[in-house]
CSV table of C-alpha atoms in Angstrom, one decimal:
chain,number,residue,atom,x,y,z
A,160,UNK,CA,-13.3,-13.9,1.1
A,161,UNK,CA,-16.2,-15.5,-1.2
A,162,UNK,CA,-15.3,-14.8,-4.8
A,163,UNK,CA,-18.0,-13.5,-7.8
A,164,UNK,CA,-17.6,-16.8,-9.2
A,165,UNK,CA,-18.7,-18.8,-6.2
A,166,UNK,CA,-21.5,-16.3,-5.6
A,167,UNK,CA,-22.6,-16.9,-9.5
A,168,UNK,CA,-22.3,-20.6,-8.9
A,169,UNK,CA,-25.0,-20.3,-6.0
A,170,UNK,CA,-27.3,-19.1,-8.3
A,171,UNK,CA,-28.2,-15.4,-8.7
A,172,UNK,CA,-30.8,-15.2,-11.3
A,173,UNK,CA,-33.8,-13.1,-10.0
A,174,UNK,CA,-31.7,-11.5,-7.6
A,175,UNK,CA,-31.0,-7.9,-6.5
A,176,UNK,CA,-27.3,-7.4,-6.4
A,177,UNK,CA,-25.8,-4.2,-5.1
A,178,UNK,CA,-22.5,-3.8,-7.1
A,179,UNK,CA,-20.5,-1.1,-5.3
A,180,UNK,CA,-18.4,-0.1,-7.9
A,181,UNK,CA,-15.6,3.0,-8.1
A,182,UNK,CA,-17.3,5.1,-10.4
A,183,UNK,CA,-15.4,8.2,-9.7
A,184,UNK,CA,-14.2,9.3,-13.2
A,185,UNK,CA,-12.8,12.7,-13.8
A,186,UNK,CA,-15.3,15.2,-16.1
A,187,UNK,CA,-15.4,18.2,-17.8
A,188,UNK,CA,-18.7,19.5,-17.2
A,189,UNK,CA,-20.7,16.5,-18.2
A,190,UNK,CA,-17.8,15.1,-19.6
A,191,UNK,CA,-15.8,12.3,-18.8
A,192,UNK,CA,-12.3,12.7,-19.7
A,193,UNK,CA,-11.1,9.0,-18.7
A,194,UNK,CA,-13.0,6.1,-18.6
A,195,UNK,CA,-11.1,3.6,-16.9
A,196,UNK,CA,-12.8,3.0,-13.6
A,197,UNK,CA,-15.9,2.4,-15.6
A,198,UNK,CA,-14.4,-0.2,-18.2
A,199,UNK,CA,-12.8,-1.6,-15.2
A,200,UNK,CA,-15.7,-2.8,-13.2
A,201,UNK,CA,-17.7,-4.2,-16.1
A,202,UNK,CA,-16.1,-8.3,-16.1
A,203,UNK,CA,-18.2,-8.1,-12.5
A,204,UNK,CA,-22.0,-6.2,-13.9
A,205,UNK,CA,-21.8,-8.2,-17.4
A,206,UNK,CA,-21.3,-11.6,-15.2
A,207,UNK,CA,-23.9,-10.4,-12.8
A,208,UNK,CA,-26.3,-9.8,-16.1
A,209,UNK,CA,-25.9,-12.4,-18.1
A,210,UNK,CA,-26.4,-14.6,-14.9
A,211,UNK,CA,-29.9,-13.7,-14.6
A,212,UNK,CA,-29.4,-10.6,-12.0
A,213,UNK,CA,-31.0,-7.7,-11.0
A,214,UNK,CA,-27.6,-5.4,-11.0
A,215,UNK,CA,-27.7,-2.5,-9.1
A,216,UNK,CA,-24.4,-0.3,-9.2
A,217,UNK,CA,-23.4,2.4,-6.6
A,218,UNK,CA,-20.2,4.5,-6.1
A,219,UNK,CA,-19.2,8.0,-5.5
A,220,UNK,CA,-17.8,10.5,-7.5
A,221,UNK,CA,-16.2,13.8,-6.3
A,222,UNK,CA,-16.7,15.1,-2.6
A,223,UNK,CA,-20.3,16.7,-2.4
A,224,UNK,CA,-20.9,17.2,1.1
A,225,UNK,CA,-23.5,15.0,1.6
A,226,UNK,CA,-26.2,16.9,-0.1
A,227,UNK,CA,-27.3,16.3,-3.7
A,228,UNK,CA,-24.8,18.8,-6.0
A,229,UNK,CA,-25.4,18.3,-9.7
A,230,UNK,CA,-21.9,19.0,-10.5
A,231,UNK,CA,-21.4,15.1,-9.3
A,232,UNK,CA,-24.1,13.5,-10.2
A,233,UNK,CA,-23.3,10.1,-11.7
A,234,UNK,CA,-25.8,10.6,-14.8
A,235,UNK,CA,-22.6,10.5,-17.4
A,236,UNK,CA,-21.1,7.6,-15.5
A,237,UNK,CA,-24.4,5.5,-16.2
A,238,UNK,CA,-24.7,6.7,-19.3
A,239,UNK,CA,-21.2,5.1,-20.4
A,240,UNK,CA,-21.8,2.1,-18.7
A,241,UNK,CA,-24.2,1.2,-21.0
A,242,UNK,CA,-23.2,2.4,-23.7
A,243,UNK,CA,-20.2,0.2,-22.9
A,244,UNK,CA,-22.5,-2.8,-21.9
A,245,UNK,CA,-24.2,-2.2,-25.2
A,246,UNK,CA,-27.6,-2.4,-23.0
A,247,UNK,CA,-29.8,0.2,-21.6
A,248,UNK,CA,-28.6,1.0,-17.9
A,249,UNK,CA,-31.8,2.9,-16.0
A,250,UNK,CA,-30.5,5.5,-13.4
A,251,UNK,CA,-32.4,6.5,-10.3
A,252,UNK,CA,-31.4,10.0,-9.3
A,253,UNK,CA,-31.6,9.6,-6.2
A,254,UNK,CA,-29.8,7.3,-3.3
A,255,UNK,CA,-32.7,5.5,-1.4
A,256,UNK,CA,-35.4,7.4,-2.2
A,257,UNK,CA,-38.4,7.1,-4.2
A,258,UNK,CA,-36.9,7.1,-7.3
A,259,UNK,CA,-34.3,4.3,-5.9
A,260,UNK,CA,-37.2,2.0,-4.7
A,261,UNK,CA,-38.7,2.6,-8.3
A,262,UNK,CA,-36.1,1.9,-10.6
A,263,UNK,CA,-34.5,-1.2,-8.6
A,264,UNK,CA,-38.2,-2.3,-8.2
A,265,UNK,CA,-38.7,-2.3,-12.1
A,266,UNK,CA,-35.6,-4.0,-12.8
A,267,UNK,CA,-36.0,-7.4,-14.7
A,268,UNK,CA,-33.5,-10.4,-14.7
A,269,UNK,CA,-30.2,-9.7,-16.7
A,270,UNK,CA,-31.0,-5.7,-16.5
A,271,UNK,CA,-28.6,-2.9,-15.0
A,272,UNK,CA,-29.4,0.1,-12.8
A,273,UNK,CA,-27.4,2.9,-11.3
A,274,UNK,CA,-28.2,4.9,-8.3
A,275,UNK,CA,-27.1,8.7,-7.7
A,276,UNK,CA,-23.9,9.4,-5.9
A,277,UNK,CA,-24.1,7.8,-2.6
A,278,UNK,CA,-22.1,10.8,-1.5
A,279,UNK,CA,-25.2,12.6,-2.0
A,280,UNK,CA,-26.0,11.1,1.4
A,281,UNK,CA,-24.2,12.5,4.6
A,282,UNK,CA,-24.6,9.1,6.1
A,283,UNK,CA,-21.9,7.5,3.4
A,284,UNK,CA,-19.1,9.3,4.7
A,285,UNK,CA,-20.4,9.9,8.3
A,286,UNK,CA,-17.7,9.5,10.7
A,287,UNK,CA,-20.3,8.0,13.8
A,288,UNK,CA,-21.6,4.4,13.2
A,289,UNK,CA,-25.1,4.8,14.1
A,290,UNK,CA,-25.5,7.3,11.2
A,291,UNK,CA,-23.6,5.3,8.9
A,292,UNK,CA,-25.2,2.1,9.9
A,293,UNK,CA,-28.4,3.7,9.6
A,294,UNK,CA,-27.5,4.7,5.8
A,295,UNK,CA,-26.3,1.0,5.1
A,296,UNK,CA,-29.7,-0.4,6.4
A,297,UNK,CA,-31.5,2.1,3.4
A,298,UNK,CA,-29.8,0.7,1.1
A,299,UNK,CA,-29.6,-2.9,2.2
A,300,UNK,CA,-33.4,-2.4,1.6
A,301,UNK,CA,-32.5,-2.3,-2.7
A,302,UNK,CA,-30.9,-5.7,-2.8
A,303,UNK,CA,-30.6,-9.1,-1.6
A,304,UNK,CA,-26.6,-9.4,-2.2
A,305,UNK,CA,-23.9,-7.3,-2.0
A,306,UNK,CA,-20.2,-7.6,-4.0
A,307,UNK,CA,-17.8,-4.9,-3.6
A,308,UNK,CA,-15.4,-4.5,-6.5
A,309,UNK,CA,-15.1,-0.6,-5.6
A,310,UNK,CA,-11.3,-1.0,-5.1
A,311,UNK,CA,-10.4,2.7,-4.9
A,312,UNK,CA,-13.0,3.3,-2.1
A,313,UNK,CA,-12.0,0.1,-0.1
A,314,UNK,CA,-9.6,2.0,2.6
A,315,UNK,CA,-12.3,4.0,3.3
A,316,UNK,CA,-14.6,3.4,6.0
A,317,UNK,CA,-17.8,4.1,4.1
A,318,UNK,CA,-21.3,3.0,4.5
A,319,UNK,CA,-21.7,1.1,1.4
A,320,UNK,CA,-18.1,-0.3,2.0
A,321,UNK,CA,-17.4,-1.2,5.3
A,322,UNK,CA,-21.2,-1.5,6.9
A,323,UNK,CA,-23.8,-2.7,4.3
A,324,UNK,CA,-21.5,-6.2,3.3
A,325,UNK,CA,-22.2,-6.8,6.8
A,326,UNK,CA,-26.3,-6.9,6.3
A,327,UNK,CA,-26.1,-8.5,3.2
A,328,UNK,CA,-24.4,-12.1,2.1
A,329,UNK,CA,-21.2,-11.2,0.4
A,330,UNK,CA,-18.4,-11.5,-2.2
A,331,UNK,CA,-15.5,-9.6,-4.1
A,332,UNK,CA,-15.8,-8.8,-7.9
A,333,UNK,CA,-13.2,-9.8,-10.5
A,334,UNK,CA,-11.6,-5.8,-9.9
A,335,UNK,CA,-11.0,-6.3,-6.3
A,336,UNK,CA,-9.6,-10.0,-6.9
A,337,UNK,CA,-7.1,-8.9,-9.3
A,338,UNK,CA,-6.2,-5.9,-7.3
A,339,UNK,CA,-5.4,-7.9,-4.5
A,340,UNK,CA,-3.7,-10.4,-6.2
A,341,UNK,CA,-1.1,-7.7,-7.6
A,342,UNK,CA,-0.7,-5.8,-4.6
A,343,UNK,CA,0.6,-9.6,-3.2
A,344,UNK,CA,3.2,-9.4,-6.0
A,345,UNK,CA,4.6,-6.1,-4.4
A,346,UNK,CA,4.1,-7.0,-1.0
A,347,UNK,CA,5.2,-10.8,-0.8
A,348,UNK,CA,7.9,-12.8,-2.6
A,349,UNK,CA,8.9,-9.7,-4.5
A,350,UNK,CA,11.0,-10.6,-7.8
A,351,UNK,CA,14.2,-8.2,-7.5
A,352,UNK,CA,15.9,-6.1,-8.2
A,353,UNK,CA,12.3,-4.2,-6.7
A,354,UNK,CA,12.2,-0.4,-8.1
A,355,UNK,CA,9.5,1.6,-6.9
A,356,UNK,CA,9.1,5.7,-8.3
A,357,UNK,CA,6.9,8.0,-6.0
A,358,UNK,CA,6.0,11.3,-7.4
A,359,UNK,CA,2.8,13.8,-6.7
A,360,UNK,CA,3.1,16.8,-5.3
A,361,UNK,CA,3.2,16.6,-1.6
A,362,UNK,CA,6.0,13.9,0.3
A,363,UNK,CA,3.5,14.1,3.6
A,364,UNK,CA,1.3,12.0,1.1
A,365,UNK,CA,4.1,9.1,0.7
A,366,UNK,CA,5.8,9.5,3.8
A,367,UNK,CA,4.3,6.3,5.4
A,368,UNK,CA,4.4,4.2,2.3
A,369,UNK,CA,8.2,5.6,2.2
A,370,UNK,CA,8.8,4.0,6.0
A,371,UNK,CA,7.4,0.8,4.8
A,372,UNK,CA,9.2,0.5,1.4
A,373,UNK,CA,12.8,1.3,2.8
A,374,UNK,CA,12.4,-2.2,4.4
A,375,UNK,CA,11.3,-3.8,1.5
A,376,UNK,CA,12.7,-2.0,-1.8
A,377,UNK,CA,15.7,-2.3,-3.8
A,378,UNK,CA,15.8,1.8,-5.1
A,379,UNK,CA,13.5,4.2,-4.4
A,380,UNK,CA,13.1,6.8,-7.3
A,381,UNK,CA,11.7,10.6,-6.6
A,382,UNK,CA,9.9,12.7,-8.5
A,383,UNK,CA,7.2,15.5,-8.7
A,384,UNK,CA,6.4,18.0,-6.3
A,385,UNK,CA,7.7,16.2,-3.0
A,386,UNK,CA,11.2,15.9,-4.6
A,387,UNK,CA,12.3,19.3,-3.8
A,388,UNK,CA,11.5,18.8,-0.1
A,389,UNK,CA,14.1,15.6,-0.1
A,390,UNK,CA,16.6,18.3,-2.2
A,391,UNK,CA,16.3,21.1,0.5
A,392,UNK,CA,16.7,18.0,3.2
A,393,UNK,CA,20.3,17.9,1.2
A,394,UNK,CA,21.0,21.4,1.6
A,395,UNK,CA,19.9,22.5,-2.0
A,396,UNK,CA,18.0,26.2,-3.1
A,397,UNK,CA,14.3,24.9,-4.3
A,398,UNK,CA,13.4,28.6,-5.1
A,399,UNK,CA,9.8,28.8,-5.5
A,400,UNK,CA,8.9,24.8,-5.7
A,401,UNK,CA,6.6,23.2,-4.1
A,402,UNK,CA,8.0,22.5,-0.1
A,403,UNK,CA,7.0,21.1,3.2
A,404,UNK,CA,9.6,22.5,5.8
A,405,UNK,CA,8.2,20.5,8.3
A,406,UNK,CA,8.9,17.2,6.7
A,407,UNK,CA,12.3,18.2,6.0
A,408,UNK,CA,13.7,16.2,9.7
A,409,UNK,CA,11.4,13.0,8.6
A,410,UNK,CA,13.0,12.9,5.0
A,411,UNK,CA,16.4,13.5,6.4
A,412,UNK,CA,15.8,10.6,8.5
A,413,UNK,CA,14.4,8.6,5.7
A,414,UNK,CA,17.7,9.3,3.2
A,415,UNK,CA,20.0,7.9,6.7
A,416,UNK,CA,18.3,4.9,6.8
A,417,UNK,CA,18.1,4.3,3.3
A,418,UNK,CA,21.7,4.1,3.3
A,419,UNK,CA,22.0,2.2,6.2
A,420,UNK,CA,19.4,-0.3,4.8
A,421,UNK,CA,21.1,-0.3,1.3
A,422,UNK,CA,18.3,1.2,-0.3
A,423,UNK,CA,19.3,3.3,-3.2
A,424,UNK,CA,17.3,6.4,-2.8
A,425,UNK,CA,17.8,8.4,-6.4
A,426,UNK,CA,16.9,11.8,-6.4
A,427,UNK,CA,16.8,14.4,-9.5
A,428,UNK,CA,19.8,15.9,-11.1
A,429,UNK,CA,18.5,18.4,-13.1
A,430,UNK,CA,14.6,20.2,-13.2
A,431,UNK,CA,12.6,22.1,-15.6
A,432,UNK,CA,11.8,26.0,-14.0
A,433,UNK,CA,10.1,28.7,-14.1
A,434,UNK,CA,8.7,31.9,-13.0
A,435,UNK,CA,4.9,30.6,-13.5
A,436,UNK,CA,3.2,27.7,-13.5
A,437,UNK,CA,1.7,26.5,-16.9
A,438,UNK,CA,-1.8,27.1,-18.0
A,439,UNK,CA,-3.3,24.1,-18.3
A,440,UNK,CA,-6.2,25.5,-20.1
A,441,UNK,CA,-4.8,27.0,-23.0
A,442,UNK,CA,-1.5,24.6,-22.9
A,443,UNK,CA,0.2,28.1,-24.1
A,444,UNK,CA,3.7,27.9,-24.5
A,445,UNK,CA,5.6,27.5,-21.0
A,446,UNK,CA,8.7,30.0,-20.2
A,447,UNK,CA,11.0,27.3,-18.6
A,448,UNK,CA,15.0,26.4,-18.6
A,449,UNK,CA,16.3,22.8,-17.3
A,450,UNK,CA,19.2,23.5,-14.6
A,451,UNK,CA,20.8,21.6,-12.2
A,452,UNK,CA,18.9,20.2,-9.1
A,453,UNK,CA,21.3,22.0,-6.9
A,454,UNK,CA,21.1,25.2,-8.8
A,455,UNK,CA,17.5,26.1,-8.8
A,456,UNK,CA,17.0,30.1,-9.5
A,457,UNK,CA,15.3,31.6,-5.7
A,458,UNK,CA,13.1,32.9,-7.9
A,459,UNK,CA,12.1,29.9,-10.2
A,460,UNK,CA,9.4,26.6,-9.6
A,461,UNK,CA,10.4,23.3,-10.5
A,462,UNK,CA,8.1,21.5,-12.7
A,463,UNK,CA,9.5,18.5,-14.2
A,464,UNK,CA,12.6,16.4,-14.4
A,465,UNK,CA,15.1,17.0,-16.8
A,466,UNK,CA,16.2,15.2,-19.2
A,467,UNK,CA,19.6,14.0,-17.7
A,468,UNK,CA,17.0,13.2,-14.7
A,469,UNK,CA,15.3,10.7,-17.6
A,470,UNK,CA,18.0,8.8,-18.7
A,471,UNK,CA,19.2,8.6,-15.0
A,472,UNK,CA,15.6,6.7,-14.0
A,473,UNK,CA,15.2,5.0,-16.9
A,474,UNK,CA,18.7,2.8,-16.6
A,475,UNK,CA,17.4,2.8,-12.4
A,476,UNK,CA,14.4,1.0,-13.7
A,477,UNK,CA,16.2,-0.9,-16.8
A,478,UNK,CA,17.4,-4.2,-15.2
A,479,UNK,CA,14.4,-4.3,-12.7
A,480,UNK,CA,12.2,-7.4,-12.2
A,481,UNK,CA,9.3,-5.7,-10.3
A,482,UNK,CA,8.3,-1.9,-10.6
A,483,UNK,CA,5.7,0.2,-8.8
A,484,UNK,CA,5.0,3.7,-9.8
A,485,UNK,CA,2.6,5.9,-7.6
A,486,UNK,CA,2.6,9.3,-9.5
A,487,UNK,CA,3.8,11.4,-11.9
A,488,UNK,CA,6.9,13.2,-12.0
A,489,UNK,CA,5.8,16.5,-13.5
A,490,UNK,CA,3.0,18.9,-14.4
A,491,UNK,CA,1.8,16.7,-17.0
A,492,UNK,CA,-1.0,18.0,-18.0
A,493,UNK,CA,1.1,20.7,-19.6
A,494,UNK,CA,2.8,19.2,-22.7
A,495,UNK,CA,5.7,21.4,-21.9
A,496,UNK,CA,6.2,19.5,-18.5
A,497,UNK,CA,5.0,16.1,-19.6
A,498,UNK,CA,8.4,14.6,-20.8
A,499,UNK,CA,9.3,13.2,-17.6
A,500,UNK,CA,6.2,11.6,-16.6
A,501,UNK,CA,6.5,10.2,-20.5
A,502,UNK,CA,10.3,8.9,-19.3
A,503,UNK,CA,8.9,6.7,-16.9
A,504,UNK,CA,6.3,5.6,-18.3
A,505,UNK,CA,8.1,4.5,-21.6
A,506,UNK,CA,10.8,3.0,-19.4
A,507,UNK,CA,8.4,1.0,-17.7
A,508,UNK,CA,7.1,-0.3,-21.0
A,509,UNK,CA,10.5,-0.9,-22.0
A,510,UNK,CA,11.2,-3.1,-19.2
A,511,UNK,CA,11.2,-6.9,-18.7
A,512,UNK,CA,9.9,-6.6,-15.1
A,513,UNK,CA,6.5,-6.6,-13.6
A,514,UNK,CA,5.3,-3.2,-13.8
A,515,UNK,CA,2.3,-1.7,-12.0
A,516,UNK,CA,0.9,1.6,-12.2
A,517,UNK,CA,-0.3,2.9,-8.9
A,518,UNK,CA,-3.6,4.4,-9.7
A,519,UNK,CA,-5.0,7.9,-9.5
A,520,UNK,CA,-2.9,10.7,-11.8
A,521,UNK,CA,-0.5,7.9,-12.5
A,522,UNK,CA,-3.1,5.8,-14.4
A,523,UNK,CA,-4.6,8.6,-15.7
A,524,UNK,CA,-1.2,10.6,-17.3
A,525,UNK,CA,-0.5,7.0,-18.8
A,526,UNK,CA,-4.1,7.3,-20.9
A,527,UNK,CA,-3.5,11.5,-21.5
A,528,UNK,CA,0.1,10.0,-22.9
A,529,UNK,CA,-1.5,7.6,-25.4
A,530,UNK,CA,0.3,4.7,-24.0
A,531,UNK,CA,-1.2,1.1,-24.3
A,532,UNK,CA,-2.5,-0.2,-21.4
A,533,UNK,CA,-2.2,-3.6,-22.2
A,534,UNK,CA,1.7,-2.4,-21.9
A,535,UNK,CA,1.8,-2.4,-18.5
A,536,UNK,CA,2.0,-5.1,-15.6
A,537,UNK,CA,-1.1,-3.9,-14.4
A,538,UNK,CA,-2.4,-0.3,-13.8
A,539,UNK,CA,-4.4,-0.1,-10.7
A,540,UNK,CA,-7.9,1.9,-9.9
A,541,UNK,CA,-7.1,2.7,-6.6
A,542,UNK,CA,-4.2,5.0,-5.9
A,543,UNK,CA,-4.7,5.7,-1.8
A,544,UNK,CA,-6.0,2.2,-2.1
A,545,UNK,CA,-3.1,0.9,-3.3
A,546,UNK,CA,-0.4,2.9,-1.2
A,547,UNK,CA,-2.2,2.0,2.5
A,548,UNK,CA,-2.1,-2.0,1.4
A,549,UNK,CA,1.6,-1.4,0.5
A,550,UNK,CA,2.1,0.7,4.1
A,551,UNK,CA,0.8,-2.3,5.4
A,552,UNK,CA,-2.5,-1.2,6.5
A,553,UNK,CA,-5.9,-2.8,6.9
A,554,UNK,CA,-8.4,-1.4,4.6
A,555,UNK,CA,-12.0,-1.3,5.9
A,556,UNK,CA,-13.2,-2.4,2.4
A,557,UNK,CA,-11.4,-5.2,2.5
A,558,UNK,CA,-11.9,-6.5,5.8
A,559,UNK,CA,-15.6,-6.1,5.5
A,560,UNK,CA,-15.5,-8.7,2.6
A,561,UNK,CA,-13.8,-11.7,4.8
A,562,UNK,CA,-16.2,-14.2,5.9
């Protein structure tokens, strides 16, 4: 695929260049509570800018269904952006429309514009190609190239993602290059021993990346909410924990051929319960006792590993040259349940190996924890992104961006 660099080296002074970024930041009202995807896409617009282009950024954020919802509009997201850019960023608020045409129309060389939430329009998301195709011409209309560096949209097929590179010459920004080039790291030549931790709450959610990484992984670590499925798969009382009966065969199947493959599949030994799940508005004072992972109370939740569970992962993770972690490991949001999630993170950053943080509440618990980023391997925007180029998969995004 053409890189931002070659693109820039064509010449793109006086030029319209649709940036579709992954501007889908979390918010608290009007808000926004992490940043990240924001700071991460600016090596692509400042190069755009100072190279004499007319930069026009688009993304999603949220799932409005496709209708403008004010509770997602991208307003704060453009407003960060330039306070970040130090530079006035002009926002249209809407996706084609009039306001679209005006704002990209008065855009002079080196300046910055952001449209509304392309969600806002059901043909983004539309699952029949006319109607998405239809969308991508719209919006071809606004520019006269296109670079995608919107990795955490890319295995979605999405008008602005997979149709509109097609209408429009093409290229890959700096975020999507880098991705890429880490995801490699994990996928080919692999330094080992190769550790990867999977938490979040439900195991249907890393069953596929599981099939793949049993093949390819030195020790599997789990954690979270999809733990106590693999526990009842052994036979264990999960109480009131989060569960998926139904999976229960597939894991069962999963810990056979771990063993039979040699992959050390580590499971808790001991979990924070209790009767109720934390408020994570007040971050009142949780009710909870650690106990065995074999002797949860029927009437108790699981909510975090426990601290022999910690030391456990951490000396899995210790002697590891390459470590992937797709989330976290408890409710951290709560401070009462945040310990574990802490664990691995601090044992990552303790590590001599080549650590990446897989995106989505992994990325953002490492920010809520006050760790350093620059501690880390790499810490990715794109969690579903990054699990469906580890399961193999090809990602629409992606694909749309090869010459």
């Amino acid at each position: 695929m053409k890189t931002i660099d070659e693109l820039l080296a064509e010449g793109v002074a006086g030029k319209r260049v649709f940036v579709r970024a992954d501007l889908n930041v979390p918010l608290a009202g009007t808000a926004i509570t992490d940043d990240g995807r924001i700071r991460a896409v600016l090596p692509t617009v400042k190069a755009l800018a100072e190279a004499g282009a007319r930069v026009v950024v688009a993304s999603h954020l949220g799932r409005p269904k496709g209708a403008p919802d004010p509770a997602f509009s991208l307003a704060p997201a453009a407003a960060r952006l330039g306070e970040l850019l130090g530079a006035d960023v002009a926002f249209a608020t809407d996706t084609v429309g009039e306001s679209a045409t005006a704002t990209v129309a008065g855009l002079a060389d080196g300046q910055v514009a952001v449209i509304e939430n392309l969600r806002f329009n059901a043909g983004e998301t539309s699952k029949d190609d006319d109607e998405r195709t239809a969308f991508a011409r719209q919006l071809a209309e606004l520019a006269d190239l296109y670079v995608g560096d919107g990795f955490g949209a890319v295995h979605r097929k999405h008008a602005s993602v997979f149709d509109l590179p097609a209408l429009l010459p093409h290229a890959a920004g700096y975020l999507i290059a880098t991705e890429v080039g880490v995801l490699k790291k994990l996928t080919a030549d692999v330094k080992r021993p190769y550790v990867v931790v999977l938490g979040g709450a439900k195991v249907s959610d890393k069953l596929a990346v599981i099939d793949e990484l049993l093949g390819k992984a030195d020790r599997i670590l789990i954690g979270g909410g999809m733990a106590y499925t693999f526990l009842k798969a052994q036979g264990h009382e999960v109480g009131i924990s989060l569960l998926q009966e139904d999976q229960i065969p597939t894991v069962t199947e999963y810990m056979a051929r771990a063993k039979k493959n040699g992959v050390e599949l580590v499971l808790p030994v001991d979990v924070l319960v209790s009767t109720d799940f934390p408020d994570l508005k007040t971050k009142a004072p949780a009710d909870f006792e650690t106990v065995g992972a074999d002797a949860i109370p029927s009437k108790k939740e699981g909510l975090d590993i426990g601290p022999k569970t910690r030391e456990l992962y951490a000396s899995k993770i210790a002697d590891a040259e390459t470590v992937f972690w797709n989330g976290p490991v408890g409710v951290f949001e709560h401070p009462d349940y945040a310990e574990g999630t802490r664990a691995i993170a601090q044992a990552l950053v303790d590590s001599n190996a080549f650590t990446v943080v897989g995106g989505g509440d992994s990325a953002a618990a490492v920010r809520t924890l006050g760790f350093d980023e620059n501690a880390f391997g790499h810490i990715s925007t794109g969690g579903g992104a990054s699990l469906e180029y580890l399961e193999g998969k090809t990602l629409p995004g992606l694909a749309a961006l090869e010459d």
